[in-house]
Coordinates of C-alpha atoms and ligand atoms in Angstrom, one line a residue:
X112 CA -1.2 24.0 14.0
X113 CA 1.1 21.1 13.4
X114 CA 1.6 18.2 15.3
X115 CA 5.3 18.0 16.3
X116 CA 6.2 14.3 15.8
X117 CA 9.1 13.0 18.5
X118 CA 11.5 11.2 16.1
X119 CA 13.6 8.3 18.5
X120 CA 16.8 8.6 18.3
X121 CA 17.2 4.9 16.8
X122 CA 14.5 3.3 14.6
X123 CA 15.0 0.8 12.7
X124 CA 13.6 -1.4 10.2
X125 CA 11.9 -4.3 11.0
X126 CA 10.6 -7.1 10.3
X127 CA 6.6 -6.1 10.2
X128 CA 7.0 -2.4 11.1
X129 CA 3.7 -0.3 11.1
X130 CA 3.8 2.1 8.2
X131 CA 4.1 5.1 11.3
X132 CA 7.2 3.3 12.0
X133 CA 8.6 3.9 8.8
X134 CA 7.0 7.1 8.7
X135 CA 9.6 8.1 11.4
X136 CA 12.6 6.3 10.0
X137 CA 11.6 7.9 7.0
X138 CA 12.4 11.0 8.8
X139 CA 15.1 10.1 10.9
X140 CA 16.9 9.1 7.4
X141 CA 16.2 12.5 5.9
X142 CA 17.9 14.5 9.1
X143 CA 21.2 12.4 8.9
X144 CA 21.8 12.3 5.0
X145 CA 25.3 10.3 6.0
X146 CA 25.9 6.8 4.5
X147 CA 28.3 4.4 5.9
X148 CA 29.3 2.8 2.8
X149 CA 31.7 0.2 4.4
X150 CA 31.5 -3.5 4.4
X151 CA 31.1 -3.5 8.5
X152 CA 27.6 -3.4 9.6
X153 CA 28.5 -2.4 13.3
X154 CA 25.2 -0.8 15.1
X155 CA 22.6 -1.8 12.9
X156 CA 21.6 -4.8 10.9
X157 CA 22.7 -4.9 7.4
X158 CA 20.7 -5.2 4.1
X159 CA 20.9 -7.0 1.3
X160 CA 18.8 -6.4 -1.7
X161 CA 19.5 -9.0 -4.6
X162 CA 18.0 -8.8 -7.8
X163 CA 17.2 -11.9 -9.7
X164 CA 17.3 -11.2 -13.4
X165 CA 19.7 -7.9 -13.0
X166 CA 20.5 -7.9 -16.4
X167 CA 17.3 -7.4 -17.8
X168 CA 15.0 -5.0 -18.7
X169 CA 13.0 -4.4 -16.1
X170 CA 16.4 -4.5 -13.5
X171 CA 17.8 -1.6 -15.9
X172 CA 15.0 0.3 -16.4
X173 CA 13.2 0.5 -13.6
X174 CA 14.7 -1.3 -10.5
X175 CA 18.1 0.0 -10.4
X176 CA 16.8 3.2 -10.9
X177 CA 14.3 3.1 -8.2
X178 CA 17.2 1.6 -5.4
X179 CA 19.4 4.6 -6.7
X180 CA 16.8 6.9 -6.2
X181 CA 15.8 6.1 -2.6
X182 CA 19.6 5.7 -1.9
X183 CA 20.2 9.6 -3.3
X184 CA 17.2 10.5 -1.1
X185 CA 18.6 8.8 2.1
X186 CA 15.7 6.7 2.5
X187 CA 17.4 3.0 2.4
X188 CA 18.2 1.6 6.2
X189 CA 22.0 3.2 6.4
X190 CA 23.6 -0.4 5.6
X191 CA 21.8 -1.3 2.6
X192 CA 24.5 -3.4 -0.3
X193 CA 22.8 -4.4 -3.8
X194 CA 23.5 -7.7 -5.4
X195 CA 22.4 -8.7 -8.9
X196 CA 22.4 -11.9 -10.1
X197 CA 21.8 -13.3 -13.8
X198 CA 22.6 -15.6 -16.0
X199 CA 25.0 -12.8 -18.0
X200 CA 28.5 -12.4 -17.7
X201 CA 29.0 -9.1 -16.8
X202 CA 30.7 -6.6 -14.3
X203 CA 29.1 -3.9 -12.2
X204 CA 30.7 -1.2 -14.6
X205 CA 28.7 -3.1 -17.3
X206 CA 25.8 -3.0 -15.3
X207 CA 26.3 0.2 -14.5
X208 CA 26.2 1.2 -18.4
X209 CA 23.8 -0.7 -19.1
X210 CA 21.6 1.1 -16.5
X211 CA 22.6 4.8 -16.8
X212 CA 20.5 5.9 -19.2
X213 CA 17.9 5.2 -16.6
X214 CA 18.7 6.7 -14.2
X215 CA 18.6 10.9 -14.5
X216 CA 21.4 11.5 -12.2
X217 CA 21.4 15.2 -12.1
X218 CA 24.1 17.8 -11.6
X219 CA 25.6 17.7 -8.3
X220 CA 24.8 14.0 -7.1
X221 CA 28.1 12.5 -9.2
X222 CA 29.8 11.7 -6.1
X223 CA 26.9 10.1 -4.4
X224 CA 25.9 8.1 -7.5
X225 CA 29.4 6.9 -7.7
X226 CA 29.1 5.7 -3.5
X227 CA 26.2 3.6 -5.1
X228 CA 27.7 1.8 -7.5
X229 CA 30.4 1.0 -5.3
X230 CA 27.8 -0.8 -3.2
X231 CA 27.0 -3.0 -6.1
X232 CA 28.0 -6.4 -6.7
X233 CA 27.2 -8.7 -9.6
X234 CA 27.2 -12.8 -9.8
X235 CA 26.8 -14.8 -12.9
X236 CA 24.7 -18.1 -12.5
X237 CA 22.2 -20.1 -14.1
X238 CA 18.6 -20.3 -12.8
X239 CA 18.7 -24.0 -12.5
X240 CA 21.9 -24.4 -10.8
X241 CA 22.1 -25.2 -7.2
X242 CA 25.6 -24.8 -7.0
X243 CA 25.7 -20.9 -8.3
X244 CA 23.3 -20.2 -5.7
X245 CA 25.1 -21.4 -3.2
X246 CA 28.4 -19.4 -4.5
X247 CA 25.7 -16.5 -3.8
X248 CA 24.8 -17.2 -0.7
X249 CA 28.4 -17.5 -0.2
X250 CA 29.0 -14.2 -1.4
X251 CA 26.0 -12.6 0.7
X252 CA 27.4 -14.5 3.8
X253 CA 31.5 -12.5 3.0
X254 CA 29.0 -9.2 3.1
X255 CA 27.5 -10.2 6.4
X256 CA 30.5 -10.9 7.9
X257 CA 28.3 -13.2 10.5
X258 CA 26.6 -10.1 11.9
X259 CA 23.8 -11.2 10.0
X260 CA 21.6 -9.4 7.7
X261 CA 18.0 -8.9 6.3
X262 CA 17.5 -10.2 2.6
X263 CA 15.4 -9.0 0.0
X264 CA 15.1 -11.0 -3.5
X265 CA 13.2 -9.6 -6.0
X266 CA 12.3 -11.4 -9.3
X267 CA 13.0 -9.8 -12.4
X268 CA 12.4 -13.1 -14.5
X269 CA 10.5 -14.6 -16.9
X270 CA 7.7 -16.7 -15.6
X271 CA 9.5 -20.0 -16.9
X272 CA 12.0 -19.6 -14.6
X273 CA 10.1 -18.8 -11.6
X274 CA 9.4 -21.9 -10.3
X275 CA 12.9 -23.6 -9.9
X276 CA 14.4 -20.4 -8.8
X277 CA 12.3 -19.9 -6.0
X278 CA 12.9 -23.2 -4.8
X279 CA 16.4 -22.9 -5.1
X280 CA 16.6 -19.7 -3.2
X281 CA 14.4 -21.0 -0.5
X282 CA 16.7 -24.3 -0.2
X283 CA 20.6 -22.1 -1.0
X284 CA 19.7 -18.4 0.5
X285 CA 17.5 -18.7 3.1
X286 CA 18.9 -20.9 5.3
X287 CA 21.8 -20.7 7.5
X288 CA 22.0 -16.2 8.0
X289 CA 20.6 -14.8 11.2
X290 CA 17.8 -11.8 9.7
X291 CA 14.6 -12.1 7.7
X292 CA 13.9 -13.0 4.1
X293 CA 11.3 -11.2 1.7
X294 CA 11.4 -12.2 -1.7
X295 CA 9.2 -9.7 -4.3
X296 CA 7.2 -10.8 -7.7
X297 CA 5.6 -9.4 -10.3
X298 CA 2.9 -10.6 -13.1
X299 CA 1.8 -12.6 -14.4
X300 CA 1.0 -14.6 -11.3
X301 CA -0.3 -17.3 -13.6
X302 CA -2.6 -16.9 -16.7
X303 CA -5.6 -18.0 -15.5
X304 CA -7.3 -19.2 -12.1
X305 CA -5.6 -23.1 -12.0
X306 CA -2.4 -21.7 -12.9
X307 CA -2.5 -19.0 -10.8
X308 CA -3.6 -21.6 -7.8
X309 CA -0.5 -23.8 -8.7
X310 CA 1.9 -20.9 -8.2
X311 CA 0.4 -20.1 -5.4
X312 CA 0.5 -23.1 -3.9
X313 CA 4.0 -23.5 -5.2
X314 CA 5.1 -20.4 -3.5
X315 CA 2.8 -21.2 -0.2
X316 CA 4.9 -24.2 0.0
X317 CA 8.3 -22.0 0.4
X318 CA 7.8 -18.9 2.2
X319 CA 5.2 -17.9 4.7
X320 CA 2.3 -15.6 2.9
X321 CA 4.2 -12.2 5.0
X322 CA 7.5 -13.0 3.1
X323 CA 5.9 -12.6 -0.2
X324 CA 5.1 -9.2 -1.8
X325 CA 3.1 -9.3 -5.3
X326 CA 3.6 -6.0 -7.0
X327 CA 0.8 -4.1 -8.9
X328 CA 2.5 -1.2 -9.5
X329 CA -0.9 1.4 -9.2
X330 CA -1.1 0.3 -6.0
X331 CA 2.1 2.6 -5.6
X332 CA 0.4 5.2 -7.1
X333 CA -0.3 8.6 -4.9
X334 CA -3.9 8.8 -6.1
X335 CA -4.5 4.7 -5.6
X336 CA -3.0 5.3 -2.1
X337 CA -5.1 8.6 -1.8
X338 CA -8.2 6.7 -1.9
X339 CA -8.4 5.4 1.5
X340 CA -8.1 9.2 3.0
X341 CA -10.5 10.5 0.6
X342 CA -13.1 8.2 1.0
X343 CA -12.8 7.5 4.7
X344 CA -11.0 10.6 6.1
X345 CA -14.0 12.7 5.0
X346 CA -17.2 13.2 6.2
X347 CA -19.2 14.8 2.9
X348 CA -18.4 11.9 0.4
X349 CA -19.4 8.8 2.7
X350 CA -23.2 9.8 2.6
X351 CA -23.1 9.4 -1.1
X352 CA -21.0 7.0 -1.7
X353 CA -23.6 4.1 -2.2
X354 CA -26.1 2.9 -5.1
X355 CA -29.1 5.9 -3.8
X356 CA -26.5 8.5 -5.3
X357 CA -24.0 7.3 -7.4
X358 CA -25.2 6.2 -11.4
X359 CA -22.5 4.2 -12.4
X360 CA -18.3 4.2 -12.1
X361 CA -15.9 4.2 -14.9
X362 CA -12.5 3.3 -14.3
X363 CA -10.1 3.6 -17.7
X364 CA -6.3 3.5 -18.6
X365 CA -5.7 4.7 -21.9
X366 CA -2.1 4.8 -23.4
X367 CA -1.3 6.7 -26.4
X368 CA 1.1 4.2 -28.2
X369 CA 1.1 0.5 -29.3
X370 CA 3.0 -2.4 -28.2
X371 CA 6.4 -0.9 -29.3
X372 CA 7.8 -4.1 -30.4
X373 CA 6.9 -5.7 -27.1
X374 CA 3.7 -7.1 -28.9
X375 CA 5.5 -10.8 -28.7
X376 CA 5.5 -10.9 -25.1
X377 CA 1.7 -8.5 -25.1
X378 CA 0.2 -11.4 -27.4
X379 CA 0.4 -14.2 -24.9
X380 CA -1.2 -12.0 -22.4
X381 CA -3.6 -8.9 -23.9
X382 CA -5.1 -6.0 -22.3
X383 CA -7.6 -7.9 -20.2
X384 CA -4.6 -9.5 -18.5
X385 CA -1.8 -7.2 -18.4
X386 CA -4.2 -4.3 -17.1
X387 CA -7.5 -4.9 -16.2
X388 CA -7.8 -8.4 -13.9
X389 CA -4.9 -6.3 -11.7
X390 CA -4.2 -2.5 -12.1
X391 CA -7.9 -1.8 -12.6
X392 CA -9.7 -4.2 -10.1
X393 CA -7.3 -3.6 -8.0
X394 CA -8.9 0.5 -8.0
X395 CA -12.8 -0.7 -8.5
X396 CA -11.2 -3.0 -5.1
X397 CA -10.2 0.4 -3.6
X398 CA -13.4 2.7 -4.7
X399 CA -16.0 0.1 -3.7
X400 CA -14.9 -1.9 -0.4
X401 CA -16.5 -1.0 2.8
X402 CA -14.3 0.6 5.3
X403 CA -12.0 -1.4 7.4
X404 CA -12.0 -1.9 11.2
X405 CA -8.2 -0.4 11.0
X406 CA -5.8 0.4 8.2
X407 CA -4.1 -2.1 9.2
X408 CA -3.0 -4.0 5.6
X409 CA -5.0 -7.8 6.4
X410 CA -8.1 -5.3 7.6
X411 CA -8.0 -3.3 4.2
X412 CA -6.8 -6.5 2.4
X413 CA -9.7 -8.5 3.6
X414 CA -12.6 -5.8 2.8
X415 CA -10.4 -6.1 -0.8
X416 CA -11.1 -9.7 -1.1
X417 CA -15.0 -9.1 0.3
X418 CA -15.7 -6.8 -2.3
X419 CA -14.5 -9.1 -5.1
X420 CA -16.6 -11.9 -3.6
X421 CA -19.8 -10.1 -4.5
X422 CA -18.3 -9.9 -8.0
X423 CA -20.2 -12.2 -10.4
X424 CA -17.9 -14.0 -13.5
X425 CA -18.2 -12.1 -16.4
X426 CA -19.2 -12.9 -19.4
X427 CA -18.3 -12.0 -23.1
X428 CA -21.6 -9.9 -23.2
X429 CA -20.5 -7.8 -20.8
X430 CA -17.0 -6.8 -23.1
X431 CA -16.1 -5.2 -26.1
X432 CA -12.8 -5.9 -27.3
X433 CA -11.0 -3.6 -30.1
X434 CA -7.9 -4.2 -31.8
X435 CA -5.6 -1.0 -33.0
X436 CA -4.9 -0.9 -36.6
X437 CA -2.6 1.6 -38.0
X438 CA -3.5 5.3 -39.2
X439 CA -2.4 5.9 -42.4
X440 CA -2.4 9.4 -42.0
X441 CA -0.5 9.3 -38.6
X442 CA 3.3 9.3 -38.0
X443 CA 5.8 6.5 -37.0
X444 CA 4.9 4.4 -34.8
X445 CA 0.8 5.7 -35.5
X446 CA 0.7 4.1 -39.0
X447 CA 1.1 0.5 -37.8
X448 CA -1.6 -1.3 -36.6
X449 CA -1.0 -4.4 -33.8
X450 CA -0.6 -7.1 -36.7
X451 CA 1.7 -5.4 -38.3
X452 CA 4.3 -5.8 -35.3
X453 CA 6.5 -8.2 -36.7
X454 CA 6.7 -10.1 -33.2
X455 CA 2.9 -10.4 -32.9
X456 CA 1.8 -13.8 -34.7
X457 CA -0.1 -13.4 -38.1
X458 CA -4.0 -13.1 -37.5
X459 CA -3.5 -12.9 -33.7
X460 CA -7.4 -11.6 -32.5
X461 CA -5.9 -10.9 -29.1
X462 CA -7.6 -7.6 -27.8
X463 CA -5.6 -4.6 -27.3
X464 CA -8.7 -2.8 -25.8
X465 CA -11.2 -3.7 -23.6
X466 CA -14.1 -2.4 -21.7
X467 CA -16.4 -4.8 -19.3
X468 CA -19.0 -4.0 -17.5
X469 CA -18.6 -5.8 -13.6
X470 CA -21.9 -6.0 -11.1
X471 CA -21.4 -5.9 -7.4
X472 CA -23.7 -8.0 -5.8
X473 CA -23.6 -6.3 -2.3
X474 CA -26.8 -4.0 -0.4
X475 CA -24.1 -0.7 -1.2
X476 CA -23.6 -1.3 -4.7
X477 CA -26.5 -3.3 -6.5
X478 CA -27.4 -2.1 -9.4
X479 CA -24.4 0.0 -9.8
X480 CA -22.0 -0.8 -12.8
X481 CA -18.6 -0.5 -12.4
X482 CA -17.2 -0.2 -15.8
X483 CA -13.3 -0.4 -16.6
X484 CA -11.8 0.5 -19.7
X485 CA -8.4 0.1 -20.9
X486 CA -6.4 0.1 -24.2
X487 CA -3.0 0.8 -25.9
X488 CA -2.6 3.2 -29.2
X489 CA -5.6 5.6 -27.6
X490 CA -5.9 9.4 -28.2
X491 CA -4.0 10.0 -24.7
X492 CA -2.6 9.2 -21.6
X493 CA -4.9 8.5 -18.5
X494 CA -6.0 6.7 -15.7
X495 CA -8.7 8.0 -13.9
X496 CA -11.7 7.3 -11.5
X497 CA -14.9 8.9 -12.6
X498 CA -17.4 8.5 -10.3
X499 CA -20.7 9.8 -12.0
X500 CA -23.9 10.8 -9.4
X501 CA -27.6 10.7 -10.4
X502 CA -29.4 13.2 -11.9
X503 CA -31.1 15.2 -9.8
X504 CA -34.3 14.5 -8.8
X505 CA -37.1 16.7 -9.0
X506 CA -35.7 18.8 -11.8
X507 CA -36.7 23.0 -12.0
X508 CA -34.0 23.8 -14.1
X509 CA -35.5 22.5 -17.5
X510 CA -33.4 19.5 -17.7
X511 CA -30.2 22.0 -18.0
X512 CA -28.3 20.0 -15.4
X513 CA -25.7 18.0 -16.3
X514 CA -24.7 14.7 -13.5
X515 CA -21.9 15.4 -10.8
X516 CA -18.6 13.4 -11.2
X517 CA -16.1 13.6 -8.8
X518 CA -12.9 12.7 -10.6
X519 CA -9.9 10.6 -9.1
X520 CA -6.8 11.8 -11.8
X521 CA -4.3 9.2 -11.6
X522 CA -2.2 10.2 -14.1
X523 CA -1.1 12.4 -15.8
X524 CA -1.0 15.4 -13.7
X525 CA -2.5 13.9 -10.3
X526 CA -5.9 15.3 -9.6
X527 CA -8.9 15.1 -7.6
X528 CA -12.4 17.6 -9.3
X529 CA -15.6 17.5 -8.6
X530 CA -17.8 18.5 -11.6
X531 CA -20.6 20.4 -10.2
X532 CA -23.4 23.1 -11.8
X533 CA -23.3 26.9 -11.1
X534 CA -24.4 29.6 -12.0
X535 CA -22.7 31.8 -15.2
X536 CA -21.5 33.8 -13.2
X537 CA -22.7 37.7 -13.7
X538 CA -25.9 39.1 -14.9
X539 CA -26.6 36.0 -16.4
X540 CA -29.4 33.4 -15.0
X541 CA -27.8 30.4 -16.8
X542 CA -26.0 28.0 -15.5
X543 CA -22.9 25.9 -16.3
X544 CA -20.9 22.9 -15.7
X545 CA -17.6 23.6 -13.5
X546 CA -15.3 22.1 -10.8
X547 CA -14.0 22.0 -7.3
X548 CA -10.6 21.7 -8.3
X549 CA -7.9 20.1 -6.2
X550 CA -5.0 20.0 -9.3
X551 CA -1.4 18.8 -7.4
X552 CA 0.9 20.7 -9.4
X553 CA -0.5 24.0 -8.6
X554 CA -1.6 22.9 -4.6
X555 CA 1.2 21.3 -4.2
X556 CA 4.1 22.7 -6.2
X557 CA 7.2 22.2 -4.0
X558 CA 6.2 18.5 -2.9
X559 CA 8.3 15.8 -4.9
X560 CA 5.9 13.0 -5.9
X561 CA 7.8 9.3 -5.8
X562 CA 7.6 6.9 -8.4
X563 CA 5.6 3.9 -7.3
X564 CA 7.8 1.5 -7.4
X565 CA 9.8 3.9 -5.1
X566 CA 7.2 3.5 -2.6
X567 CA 6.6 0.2 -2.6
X568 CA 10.5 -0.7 -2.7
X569 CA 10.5 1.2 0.4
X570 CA 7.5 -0.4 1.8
X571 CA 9.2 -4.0 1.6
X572 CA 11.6 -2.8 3.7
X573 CA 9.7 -1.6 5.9
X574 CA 7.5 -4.7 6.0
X575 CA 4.5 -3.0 5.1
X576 CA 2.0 -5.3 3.1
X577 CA -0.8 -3.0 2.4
X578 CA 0.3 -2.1 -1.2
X579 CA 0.6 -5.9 -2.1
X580 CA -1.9 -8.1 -3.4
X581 CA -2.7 -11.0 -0.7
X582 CA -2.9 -14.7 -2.6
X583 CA -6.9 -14.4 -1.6
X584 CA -7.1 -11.4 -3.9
X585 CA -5.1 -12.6 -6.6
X586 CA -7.7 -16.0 -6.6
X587 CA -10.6 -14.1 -6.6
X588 CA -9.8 -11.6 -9.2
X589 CA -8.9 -14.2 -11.4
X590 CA -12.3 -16.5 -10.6
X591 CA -14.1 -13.2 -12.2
X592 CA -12.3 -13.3 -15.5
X593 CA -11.3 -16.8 -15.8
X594 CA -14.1 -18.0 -17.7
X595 CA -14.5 -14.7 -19.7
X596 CA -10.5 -15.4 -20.7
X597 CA -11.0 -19.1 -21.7
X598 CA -14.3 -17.9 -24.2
X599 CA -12.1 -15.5 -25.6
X600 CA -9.1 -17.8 -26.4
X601 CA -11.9 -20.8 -27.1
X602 CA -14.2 -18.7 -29.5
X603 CA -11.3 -16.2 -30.5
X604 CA -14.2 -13.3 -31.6
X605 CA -12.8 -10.7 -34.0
X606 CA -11.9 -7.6 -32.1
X607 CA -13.0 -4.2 -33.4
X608 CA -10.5 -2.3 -35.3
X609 CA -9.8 0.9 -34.2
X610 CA -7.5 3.8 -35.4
X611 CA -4.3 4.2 -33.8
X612 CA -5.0 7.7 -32.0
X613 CA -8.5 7.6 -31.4
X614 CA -10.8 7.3 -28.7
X615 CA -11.1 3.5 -28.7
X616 CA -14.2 1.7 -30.5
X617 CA -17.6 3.2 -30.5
X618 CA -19.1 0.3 -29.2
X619 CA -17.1 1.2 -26.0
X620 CA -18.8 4.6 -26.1
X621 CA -22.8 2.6 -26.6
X622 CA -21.6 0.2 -24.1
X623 CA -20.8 3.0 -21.3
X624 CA -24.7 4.7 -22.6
X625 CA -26.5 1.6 -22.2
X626 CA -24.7 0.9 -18.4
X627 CA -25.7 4.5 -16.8
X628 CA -22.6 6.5 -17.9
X629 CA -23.4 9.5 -19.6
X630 CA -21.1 11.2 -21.6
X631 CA -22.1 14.6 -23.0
X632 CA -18.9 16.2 -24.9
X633 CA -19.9 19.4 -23.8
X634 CA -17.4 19.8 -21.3
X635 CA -13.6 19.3 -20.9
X636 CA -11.5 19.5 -17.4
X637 CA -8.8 22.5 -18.4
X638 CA -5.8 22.1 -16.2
X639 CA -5.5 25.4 -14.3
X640 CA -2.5 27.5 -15.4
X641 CA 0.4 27.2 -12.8
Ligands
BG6_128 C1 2.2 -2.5 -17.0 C2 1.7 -3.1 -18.3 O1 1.8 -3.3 -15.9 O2 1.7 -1.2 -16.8 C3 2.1 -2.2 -19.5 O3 2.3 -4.4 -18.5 C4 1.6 -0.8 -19.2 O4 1.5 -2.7 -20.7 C5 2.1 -0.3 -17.9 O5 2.2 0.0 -20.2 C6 1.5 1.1 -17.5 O6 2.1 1.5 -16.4 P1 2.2 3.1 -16.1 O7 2.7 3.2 -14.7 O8 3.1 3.7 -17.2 O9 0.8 3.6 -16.2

């Protein structure tokens, strides 16, 4: 039977509330769907969420959406206003064009998409101008109307302007209002470990370490956030989940097109930095930590940053880098190759796959590779965890077995299969590979799965750090691939070409062989008709 939780009649948000808590206001939100939409913040402490950079790309296409989204669903505290701020001229009906495409308002919620824009505001400024922040702070003080309120600032800027805008912020918007201040950023968080240190340090210097949330987007994911319950909420995989049974990991993201004329901004970067130092350690971080005293987030952060610890620097040896070139036989986008981008500098060698093998120096995982594999212009879309067992030992069966994975889909189509042996079943004494499939879509057909930056929006209100990276993390994930960055921009070895469309270089493939992955082909996960 259920548990029947006892919702209080008034929670709030606040500052540091325990995920349960938001659990409930979650809750209490969803039972009264009613908005005040007034400028009076009688009752309940007002919210103010400004974003920095609103005229951008990233504002339009994926936060305004996501703060319409949980404002359709009723899940923003019921005084929430939206500020954008930017260096653009524009209005909020601008704006609001500029977004809508965005957005996928659906039939029926006109009226309340309209109350949302009519919470917006928009302010012109420069980033290096004192004065326009304090107009504002000015602005946000009118809203508060001296109630006070609780501000949220994310950063939808480029990195060049980080640095002065913070400080402005901190020394304009922070100041004087009665209510807390959380200010959110995404990568890069520097380029390699000393610059990383210096913005760190930089940002140390202006908010307290719980005022600062680092995205990394998969950590919003519903299969990143599974794998805490899976792991640690059940008793069969914790036996095995340790170098006696498990052969080797492999953690990939594959993406089936290029850089899609973003290969300007993808050049100063590549795939080592824009997905593997964060999205993927940030899942080997989840898969191999030991389990925390509590889930509280500093208990699970900290068995994060004790699992990288044991994480030797890698070196180039341990890579292979490939570079997409186009297929002439493919279509559009498919018959360009990286170089031919015309924003991507002629010659560039910067790696638009990567695979690296990483060794965990701990009693649990020695000997264990965890190998994580990422690239752009690949044959499909994936993330996945694939955890692969030992063969058996002592075999009868003629060496017919194949190893046990138990697979962690992250996308598309979330999933969680464990590929086992049976029988064929019938008259038959041969056997065959299978699963124990969990498949969402068909176990959980009616259940409306958030987009991640839904959730971790949300979770800043809430003041919920467990989804964030913690400056510790962020220095020790960039002490492992520091060195291996500074060879490659040093040395600047010639990726391997591969074809748009395919399955990445075959030196990916040897690489996996020679680290304990087996792949045989002779199976494929068929998702289950709904
Ligand atoms: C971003 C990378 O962090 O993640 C992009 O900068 C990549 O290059 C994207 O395409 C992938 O995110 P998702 O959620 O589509 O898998």
């Amino acid at each position: 039977m259920r548990r029947q939780v006892v919702v209080p009649r008034r929670v709030r948000v606040r500052e540091s509330s325990s995920p349960e808590e938001c659990l409930l206001l979650l809750r209490k939100s969803l039972r009264s769907p009613t908005m005040d939409t007034g400028s009076k913040f009688e009752g309940s402490v007002p919210h103010i969420f400004v974003t920095l950079g609103a005229s951008g790309d990233l504002a339009r296409k994926k936060i305004y959406p996501t703060l319409w989204w949980l404002y359709r669903d009723n899940l923003l505290p019921s005084m929430t206003v939206f500020y954008g701020y930017a260096r653009t001229k524009c209005t909020v009906s601008e704006l609001r064009e500029k977004c809508h495409q965005y957005m996928k308002v659906k039939p029926g919620e006109e009226e309340k998409y309209e109350e949302f824009w009519k919470l917006n505001h928009y302010v012109a400024g420069a980033y290096n101008s004192r004065r326009d922040f304090e107009l504002l702070n000015q602005e946000l003080m009118k809203v508060e109307k001296n109630v006070g309120a609780n501000r949220l600032f994310y950063l939808a800027l480029p990195p060049s302007v980080f640095e002065e805008v913070t400080v402005v912020i901190r020394e304009t918007c922070m100041g004087e209002h009665r209510g807390w201040n959380r200010i959110i950023i995404e990568k890069p968080f520097g380029r390699d470990a000393d610059s990383s240190a210096r913005l760190s340090n930089h940002l140390s210097n202006l908010f307290k370490e719980d005022q600062i949330y680092r995205i990394d987007h998969y950590l919003g994911k519903e299969m990143v956030q599974n794998l805490m319950t899976l792991r640690f909420g059940n008793r069969i995989f914790s036996p095995t989940w340790n170098r006696e049974c498990i052969a080797s990991v492999l953690i990939s993201f594959k993406e089936p097109f290029g850089t899609q004329g973003r290969g300007g901004y993808f050049d100063q970067f590549g795939i080592i930095r824009d997905v593997m130092q964060n999205h993927l350690l940030q899942i080997l971080c989840l898969v191999a930590m030991e389990k925390p005293p509590s889930i509280h987030p500093d208990d699970i952060r900290s068995e994060k940053v004790k699992v990288l610890k044991c994480i030797p620097e890698l070196e180039l040896e341990d890579v292979v880098l490939g570079q997409y070139i186009g297929d002439e036989k493919g279509e559009g986008e498919a018959k360009l190759g990286y170089l031919d981008d015309p924003t991507v500098p002629n010659g560039s060698t910067t790696p638009t796959y990567a695979l690296s093998v990483l060794k965990i120096n701990s009693e649990r995982w020695d000997g264990v590779p965890f190998i994580l594999r990422c690239g752009k212009a690949l044959n499909e879309r994936k993330a996945e965890v694939r955890i692969q067992y030992r063969d058996v030992p002592g075999d009868i069966f003629n060496g017919k077995t194949k190893r046990n994975e138990l697979v962690i889909r992250v996308q598309p189509g979330e999933a969680v299969y464990v590929k086992m042996m049976t029988k064929t079943p019938g008259m038959s004494f041969e056997m065959e590979e299978t699963e124990l499939d969990l498949t969402y879509g068909s176990r959980y057909r009616d259940v409306k799965m958030p987009d991640a930056y839904e959730r971790l929006l949300l979770d800043v209100f809430c003041g919920s750090q467990m989804h964030f990276v913690r400056s510790d993390e962020l220095s020790e994930a960039w002490r492992i691939f520091t060195p291996l960055l500074h060879k490659i921009e040093k040395d600047k070895p010639k990726p391997i070409l591969y074809k748009y469309g395919s399955r990445g270089p075959k030196e990916g493939d040897e690489m996996c062989w020679r680290n304990n992955f087996l792949y045989y082909g002779s199976y494929k996960w068929v998702e289950p008709k709904m």
